[in-house]
PDB file of C-alpha atoms in Angstrom:
ATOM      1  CA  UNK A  12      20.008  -0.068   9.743  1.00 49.00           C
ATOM      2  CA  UNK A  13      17.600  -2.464  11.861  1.00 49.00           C
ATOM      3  CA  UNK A  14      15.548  -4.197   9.028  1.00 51.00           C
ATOM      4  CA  UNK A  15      15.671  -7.184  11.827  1.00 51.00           C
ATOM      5  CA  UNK A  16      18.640  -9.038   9.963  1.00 47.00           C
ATOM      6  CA  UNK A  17      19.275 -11.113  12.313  1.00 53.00           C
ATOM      7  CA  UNK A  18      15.927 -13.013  11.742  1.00 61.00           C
ATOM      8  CA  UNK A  19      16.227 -15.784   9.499  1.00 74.00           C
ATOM      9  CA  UNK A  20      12.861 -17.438   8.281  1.00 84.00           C
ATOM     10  CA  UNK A  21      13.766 -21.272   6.688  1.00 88.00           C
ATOM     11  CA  UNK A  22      10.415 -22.184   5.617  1.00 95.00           C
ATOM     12  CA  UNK A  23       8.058 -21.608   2.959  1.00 96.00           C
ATOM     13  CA  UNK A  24       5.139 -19.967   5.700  1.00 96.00           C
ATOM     14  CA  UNK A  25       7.761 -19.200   7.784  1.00 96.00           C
ATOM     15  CA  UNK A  26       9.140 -16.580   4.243  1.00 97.00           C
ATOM     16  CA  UNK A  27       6.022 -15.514   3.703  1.00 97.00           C
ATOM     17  CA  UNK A  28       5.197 -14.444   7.169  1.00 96.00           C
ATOM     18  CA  UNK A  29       8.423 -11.935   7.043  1.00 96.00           C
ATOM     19  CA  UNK A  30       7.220 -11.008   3.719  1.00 97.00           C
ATOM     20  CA  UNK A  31       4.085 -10.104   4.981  1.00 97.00           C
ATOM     21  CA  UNK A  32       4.869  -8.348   8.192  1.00 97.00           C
ATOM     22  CA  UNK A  33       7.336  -6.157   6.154  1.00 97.00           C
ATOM     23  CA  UNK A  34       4.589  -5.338   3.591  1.00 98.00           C
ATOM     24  CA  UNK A  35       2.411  -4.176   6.172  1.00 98.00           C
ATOM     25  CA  UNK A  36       5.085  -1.978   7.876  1.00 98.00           C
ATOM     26  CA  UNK A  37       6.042  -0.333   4.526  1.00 98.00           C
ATOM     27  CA  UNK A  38       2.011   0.120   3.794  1.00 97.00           C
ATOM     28  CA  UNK A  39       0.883   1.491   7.323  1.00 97.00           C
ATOM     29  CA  UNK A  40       4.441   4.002   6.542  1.00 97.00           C
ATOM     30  CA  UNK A  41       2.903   5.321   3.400  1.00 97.00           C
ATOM     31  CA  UNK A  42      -0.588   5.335   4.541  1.00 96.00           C
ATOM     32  CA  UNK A  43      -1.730   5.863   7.770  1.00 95.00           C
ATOM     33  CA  UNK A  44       1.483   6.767   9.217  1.00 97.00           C
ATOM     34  CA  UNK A  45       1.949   9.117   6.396  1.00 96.00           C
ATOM     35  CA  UNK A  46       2.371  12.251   8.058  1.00 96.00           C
ATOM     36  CA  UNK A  47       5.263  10.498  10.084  1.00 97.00           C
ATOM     37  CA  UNK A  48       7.251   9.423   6.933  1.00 97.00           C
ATOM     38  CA  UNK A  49       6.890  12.509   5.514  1.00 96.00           C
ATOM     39  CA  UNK A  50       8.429  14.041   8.720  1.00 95.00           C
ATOM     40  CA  UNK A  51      11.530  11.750   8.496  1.00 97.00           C
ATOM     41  CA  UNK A  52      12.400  11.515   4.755  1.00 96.00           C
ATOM     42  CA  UNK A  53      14.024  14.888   5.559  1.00 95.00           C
ATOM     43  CA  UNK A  54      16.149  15.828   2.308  1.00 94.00           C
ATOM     44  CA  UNK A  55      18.736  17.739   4.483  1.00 93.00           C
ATOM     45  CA  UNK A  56      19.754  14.307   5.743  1.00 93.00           C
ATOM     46  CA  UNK A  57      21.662  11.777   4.524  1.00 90.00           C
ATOM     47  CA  UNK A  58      20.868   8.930   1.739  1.00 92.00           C
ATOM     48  CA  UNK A  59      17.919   7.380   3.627  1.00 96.00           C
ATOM     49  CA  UNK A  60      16.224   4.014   3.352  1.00 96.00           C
ATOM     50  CA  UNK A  61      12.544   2.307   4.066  1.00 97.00           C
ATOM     51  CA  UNK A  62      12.668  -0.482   5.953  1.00 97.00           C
ATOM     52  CA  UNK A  63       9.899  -2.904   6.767  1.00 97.00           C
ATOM     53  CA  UNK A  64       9.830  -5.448   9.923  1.00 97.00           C
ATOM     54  CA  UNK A  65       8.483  -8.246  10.401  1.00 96.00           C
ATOM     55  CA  UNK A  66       6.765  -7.491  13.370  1.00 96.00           C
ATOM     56  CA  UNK A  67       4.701  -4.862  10.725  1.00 96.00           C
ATOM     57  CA  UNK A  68       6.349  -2.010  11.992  1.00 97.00           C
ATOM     58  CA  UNK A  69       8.414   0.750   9.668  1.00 98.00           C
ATOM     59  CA  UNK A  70      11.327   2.603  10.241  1.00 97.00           C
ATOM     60  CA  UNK A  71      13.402   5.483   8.184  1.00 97.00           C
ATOM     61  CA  UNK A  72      17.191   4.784   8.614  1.00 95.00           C
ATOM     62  CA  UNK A  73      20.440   5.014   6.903  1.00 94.00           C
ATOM     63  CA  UNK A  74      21.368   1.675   4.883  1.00 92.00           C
ATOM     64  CA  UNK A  75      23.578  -0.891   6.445  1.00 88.00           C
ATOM     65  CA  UNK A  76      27.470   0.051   6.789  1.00 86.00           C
ATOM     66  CA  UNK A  77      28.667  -3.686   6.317  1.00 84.00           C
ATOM     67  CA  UNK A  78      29.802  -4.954   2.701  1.00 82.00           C
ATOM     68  CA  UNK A  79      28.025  -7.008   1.868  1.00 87.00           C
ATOM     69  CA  UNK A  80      25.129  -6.111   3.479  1.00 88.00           C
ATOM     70  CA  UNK A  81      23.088  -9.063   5.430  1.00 89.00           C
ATOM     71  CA  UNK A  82      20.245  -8.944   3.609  1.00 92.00           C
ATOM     72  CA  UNK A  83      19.389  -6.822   0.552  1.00 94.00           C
ATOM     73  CA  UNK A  84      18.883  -3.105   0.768  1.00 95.00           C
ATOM     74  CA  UNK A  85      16.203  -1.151  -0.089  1.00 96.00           C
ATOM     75  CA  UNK A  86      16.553   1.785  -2.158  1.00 95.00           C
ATOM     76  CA  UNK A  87      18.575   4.739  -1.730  1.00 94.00           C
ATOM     77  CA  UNK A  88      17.784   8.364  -0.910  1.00 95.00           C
ATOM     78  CA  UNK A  89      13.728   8.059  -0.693  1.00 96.00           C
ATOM     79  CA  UNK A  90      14.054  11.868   1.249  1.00 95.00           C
ATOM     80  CA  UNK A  91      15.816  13.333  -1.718  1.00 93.00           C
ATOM     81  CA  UNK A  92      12.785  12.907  -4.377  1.00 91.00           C
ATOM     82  CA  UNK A  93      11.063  14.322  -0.907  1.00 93.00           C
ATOM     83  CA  UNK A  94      10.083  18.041  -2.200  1.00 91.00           C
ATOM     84  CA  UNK A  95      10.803  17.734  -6.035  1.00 90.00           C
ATOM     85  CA  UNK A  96       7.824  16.090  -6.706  1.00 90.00           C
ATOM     86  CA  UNK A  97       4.084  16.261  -5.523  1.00 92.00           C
ATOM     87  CA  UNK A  98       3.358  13.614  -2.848  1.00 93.00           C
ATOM     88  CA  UNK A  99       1.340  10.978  -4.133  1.00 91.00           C
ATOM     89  CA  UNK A 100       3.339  10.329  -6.725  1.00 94.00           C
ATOM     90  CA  UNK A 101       6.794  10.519  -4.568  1.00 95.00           C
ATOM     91  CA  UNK A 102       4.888   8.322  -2.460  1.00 96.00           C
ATOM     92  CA  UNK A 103       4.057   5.884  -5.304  1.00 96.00           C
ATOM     93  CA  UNK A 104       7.599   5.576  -6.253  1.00 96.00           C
ATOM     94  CA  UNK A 105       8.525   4.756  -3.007  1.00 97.00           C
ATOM     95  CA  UNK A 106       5.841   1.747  -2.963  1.00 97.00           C
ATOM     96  CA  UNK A 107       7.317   0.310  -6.573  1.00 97.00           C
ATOM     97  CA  UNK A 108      10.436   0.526  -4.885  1.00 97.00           C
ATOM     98  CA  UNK A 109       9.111  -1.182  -1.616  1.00 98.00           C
ATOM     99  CA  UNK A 110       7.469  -4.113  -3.958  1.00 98.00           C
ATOM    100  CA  UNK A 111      11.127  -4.544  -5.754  1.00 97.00           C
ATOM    101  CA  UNK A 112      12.508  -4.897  -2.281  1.00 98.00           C
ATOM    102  CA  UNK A 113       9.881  -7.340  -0.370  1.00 98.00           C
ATOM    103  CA  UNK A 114      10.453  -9.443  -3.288  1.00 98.00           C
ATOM    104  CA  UNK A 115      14.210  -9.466  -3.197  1.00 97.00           C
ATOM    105  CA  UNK A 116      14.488 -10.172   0.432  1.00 97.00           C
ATOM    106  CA  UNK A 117      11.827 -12.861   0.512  1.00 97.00           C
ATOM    107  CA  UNK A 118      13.605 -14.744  -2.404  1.00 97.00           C
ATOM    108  CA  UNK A 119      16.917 -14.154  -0.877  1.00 96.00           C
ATOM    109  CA  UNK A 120      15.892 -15.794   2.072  1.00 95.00           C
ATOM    110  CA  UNK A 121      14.407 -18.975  -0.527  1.00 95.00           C
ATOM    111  CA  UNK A 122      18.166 -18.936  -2.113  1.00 95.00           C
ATOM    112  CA  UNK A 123      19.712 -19.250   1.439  1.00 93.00           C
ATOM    113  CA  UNK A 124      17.649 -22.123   2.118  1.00 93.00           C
ATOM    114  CA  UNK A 125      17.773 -24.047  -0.634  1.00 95.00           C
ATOM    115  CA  UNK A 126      13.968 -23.603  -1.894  1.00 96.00           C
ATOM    116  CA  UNK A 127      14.178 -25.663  -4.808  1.00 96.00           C
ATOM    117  CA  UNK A 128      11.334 -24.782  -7.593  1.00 96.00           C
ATOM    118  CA  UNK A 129       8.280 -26.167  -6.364  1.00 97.00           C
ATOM    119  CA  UNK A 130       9.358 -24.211  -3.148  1.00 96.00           C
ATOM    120  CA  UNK A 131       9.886 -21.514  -4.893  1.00 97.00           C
ATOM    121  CA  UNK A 132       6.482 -21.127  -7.142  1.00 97.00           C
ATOM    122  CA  UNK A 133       4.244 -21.403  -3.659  1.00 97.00           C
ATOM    123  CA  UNK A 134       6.038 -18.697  -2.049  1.00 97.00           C
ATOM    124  CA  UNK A 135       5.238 -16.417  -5.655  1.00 97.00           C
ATOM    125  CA  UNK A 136       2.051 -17.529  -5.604  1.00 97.00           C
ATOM    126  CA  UNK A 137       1.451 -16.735  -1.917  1.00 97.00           C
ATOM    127  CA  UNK A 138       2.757 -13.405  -2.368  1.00 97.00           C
ATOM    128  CA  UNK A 139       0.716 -12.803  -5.567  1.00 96.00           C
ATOM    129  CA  UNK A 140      -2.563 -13.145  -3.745  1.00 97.00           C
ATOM    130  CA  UNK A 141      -1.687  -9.784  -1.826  1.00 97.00           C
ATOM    131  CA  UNK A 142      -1.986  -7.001  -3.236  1.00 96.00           C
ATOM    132  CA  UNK A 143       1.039  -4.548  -4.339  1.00 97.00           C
ATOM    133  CA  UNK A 144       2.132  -1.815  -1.804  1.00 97.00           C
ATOM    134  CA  UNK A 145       1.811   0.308  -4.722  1.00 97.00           C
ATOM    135  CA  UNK A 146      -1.839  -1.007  -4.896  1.00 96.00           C
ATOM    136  CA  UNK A 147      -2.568  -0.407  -1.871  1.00 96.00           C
ATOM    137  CA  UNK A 148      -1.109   2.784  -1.545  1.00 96.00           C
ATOM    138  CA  UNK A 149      -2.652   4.166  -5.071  1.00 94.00           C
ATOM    139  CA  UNK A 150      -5.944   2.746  -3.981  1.00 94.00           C
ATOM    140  CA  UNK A 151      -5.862   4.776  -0.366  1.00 93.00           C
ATOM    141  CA  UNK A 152      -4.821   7.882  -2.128  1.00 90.00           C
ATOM    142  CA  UNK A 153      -7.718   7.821  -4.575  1.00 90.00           C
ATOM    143  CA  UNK A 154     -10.193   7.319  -1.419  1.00 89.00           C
ATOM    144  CA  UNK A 155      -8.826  10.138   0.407  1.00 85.00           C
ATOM    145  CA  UNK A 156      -9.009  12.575  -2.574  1.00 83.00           C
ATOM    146  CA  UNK A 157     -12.249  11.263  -3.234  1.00 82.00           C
ATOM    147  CA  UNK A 158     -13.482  12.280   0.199  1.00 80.00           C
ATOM    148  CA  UNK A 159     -11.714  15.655   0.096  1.00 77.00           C
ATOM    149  CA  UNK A 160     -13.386  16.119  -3.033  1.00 74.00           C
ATOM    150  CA  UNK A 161     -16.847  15.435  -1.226  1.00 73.00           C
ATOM    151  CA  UNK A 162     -15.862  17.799   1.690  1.00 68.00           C
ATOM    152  CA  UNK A 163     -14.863  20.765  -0.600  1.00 66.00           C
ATOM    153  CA  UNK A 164     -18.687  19.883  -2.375  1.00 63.00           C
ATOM    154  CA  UNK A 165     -20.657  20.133   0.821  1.00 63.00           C
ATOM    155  CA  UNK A 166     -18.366  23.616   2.110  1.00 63.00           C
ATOM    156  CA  UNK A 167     -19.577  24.757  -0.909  1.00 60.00           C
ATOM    157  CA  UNK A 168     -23.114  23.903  -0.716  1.00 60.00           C
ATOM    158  CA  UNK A 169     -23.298  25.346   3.186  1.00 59.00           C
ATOM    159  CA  UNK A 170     -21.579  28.379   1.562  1.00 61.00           C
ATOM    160  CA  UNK A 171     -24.555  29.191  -0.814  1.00 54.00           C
ATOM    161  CA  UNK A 172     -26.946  28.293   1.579  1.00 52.00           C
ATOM    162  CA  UNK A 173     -25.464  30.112   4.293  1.00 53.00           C
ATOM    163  CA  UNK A 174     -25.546  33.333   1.738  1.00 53.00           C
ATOM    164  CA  UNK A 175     -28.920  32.684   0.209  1.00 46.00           C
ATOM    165  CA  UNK A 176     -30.344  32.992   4.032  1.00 45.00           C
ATOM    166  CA  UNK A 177     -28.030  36.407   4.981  1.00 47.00           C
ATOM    167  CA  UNK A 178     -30.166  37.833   1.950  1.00 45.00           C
ATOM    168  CA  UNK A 179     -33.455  37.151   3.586  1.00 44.00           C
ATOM    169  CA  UNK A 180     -35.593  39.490   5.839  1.00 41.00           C
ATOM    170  CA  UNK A 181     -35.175  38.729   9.519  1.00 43.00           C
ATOM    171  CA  UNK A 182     -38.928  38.836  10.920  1.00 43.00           C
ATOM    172  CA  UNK A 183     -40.384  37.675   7.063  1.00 45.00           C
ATOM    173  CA  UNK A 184     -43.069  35.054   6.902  1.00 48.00           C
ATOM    174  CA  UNK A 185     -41.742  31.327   6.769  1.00 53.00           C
ATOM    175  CA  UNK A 186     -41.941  30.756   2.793  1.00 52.00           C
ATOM    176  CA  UNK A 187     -44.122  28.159   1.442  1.00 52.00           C
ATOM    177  CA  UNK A 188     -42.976  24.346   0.304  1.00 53.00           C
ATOM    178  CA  UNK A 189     -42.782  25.686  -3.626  1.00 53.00           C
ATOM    179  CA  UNK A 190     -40.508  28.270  -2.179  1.00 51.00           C
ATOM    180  CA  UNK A 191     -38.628  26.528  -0.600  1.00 46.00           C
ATOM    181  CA  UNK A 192     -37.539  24.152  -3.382  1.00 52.00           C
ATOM    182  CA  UNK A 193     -36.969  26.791  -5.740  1.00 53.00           C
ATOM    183  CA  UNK A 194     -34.129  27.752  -3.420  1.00 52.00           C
ATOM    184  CA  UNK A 195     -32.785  24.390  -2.855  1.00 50.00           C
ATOM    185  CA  UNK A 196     -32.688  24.595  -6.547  1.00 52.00           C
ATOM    186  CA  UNK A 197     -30.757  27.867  -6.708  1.00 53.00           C
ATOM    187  CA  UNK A 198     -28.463  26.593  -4.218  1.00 50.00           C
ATOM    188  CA  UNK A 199     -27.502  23.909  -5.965  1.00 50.00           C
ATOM    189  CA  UNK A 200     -27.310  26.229  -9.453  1.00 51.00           C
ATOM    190  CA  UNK A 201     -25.297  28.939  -6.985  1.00 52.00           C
ATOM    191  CA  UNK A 202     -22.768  25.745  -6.445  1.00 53.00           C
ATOM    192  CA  UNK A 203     -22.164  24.985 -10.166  1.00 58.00           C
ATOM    193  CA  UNK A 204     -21.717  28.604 -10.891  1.00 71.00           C
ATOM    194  CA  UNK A 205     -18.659  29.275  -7.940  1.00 80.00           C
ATOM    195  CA  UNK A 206     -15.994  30.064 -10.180  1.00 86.00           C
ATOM    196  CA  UNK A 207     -12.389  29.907  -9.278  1.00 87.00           C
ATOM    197  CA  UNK A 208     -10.740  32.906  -8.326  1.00 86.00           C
ATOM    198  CA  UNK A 209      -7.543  32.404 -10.368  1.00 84.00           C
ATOM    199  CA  UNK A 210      -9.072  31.104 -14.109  1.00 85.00           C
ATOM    200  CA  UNK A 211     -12.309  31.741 -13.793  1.00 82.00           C
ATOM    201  CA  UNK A 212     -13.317  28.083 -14.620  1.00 83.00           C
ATOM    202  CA  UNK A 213     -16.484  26.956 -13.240  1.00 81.00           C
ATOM    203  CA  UNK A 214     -16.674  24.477 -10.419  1.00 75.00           C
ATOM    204  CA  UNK A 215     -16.255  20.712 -10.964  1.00 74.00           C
ATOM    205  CA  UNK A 216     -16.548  17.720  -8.276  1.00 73.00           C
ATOM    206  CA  UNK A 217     -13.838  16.024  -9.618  1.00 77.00           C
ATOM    207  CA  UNK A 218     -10.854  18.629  -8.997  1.00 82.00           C
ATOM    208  CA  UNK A 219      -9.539  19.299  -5.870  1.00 85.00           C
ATOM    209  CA  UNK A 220     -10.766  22.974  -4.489  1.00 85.00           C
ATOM    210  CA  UNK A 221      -9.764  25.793  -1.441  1.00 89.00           C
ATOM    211  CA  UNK A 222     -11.441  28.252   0.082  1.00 90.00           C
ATOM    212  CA  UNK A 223      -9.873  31.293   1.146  1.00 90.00           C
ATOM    213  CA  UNK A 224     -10.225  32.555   4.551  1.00 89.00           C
ATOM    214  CA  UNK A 225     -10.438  36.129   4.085  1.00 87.00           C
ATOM    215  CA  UNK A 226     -12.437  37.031   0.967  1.00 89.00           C
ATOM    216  CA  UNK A 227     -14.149  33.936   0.610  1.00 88.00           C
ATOM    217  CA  UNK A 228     -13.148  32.830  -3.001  1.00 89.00           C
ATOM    218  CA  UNK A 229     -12.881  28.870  -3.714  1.00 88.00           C
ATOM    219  CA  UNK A 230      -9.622  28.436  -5.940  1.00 87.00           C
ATOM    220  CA  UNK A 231      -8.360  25.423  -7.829  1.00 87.00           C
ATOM    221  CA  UNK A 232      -6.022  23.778  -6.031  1.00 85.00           C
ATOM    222  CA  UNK A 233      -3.639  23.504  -8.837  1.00 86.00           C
ATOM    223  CA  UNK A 234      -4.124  27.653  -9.535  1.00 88.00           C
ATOM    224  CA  UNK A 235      -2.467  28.300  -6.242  1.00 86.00           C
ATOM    225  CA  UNK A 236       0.074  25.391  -6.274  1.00 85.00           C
ATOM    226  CA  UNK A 237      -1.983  23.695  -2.942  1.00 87.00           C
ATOM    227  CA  UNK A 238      -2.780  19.829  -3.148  1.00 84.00           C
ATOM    228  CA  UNK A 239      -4.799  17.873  -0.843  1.00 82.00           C
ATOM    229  CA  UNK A 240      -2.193  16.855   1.226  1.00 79.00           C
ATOM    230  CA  UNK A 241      -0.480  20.852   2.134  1.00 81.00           C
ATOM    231  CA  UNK A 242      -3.889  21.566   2.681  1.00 81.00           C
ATOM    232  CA  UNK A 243      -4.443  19.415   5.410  1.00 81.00           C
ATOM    233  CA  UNK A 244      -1.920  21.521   7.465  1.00 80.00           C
ATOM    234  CA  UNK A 245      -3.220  25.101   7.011  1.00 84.00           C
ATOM    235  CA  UNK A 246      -4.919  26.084   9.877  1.00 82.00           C
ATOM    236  CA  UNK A 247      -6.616  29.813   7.847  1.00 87.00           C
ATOM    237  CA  UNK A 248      -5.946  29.309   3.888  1.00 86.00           C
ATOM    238  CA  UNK A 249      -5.378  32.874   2.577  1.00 87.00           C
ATOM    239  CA  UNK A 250      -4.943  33.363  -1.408  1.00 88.00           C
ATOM    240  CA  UNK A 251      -2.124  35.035  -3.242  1.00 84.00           C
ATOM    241  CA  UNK A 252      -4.112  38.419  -3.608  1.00 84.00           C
ATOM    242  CA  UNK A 253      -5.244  38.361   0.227  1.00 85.00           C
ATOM    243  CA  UNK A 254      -1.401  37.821   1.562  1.00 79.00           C
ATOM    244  CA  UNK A 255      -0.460  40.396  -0.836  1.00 78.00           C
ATOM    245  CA  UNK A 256      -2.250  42.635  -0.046  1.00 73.00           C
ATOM    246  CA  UNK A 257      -1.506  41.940   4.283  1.00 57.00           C
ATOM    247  CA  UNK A 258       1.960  42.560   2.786  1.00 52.00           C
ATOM    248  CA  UNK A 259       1.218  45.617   0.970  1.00 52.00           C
ATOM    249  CA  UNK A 260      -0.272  47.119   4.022  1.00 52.00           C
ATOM    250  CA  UNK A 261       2.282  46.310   6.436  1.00 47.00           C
TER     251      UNK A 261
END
């Protein structure tokens, strides 16, 4: 374990600075970094732990071997919960688990140093002006589904569009303005009627969608077990009946 022990903030700022270069560690791990964490919290390893730094860097490690430890740990076996669970929410309980331990080291350090209570109620109140990891980290998960969402909506839109022109003549005359609104407005009709390839429910902007590859179908993400995050690492997307049928072939 590194977790930068061996720093020992006595004052009030000097508390809250640690506090708030750990928080920002433990926030870039579960947001930006994301990918990263993932990559460490492997559940073939041992019991591993999230640490924060105060110089607002992250690391995945084991916890501390001394007992006791030198400052308080966070919690145990974060890579376990890894692939049992779907990822925004394992990476929510990892952030209510990050907020637990902020608070217990910053407070440790206020015990250590004799904060008394007047001390102690300005470094509470300057850490309740920030918002939660777990705030933070609910809030960037909602904006990156919400801009998934709006990239699935425009694929589809291009889609119909892209088919409505394949069924035109190639040398035809350019159509006129009326025309050319009524297929904007079949486009957009096409769009609500793209059903999903698994349930046959209609399209809706606010679920998460895939397209497959090969035959073209859009699919709930929750029909063929893929969330937002998986699908950011499939190069070509091909459905259950398309790699069956590869298989059935081979």
């Amino acid at each position: 374990m590194n977790g930068d022990g061996a720093y020992n903030p006595r004052t009030v700022e000097e508390v809250f600075r640690d506090y708030n270069g750990r928080r920002n560690g433990m926030i870039k791990a579960l947001t930006t970094d994301v990918h990263e964490f993932h990559r460490l919290c492997d559940p073939e390893k041992e019991n591993l732990c999230l640490y924060g730094l105060p110089s607002e860097d992250w690391e995945v490690n084991l916890p501390a071997e001394e007992v006791p430890p030198e400052l308080p740990e966070p919690v145990l076996g974060i890579n376990f919960a890894r692939n049992g669970m779907l990822e925004k929410d394992w990476l929510s309980l990892v952030a209510v688990h990050s907020d637990a331990w902020l608070i217990a080291v910053a407070f440790f350090f206020g015990a250590r140093f004799g904060f008394d209570k007047a001390d102690r109620k300005r470094l509470f109140n300057m850490v309740n002006d920030l918002p939660s990891v777990f705030e933070v980290v609910v809030e960037f998960a909602a904006k990156k589904q919400s801009k998934e969402k709006s990239s699935v909506s425009n694929n589809s839109s291009n889609r119909s569009k892209s088919n409505s022109k394949r069924g035109g003549s190639e040398a035809g005359p350019e159509p006129k303005e009326e025309e050319v609104e009524e297929e904007e407005s079949d486009d957009d009709e096409e769009e609500g009627d793209t059903e999903c390839g698994a349930c046959g429910e209609t399209y809706a902007p606010d679920e998460f969608w895939i397209c497959c590859d090969m035959c073209e179908n859009w699919f709930h993400g929750k029909c063929v077990k893929i969330t937002p995050a998986r699908a950011e690492h499939i190069k070509q997307y091909k459905c259950p009946s398309c790699s069956n049928n590869k298989r059935g072939r081979s």
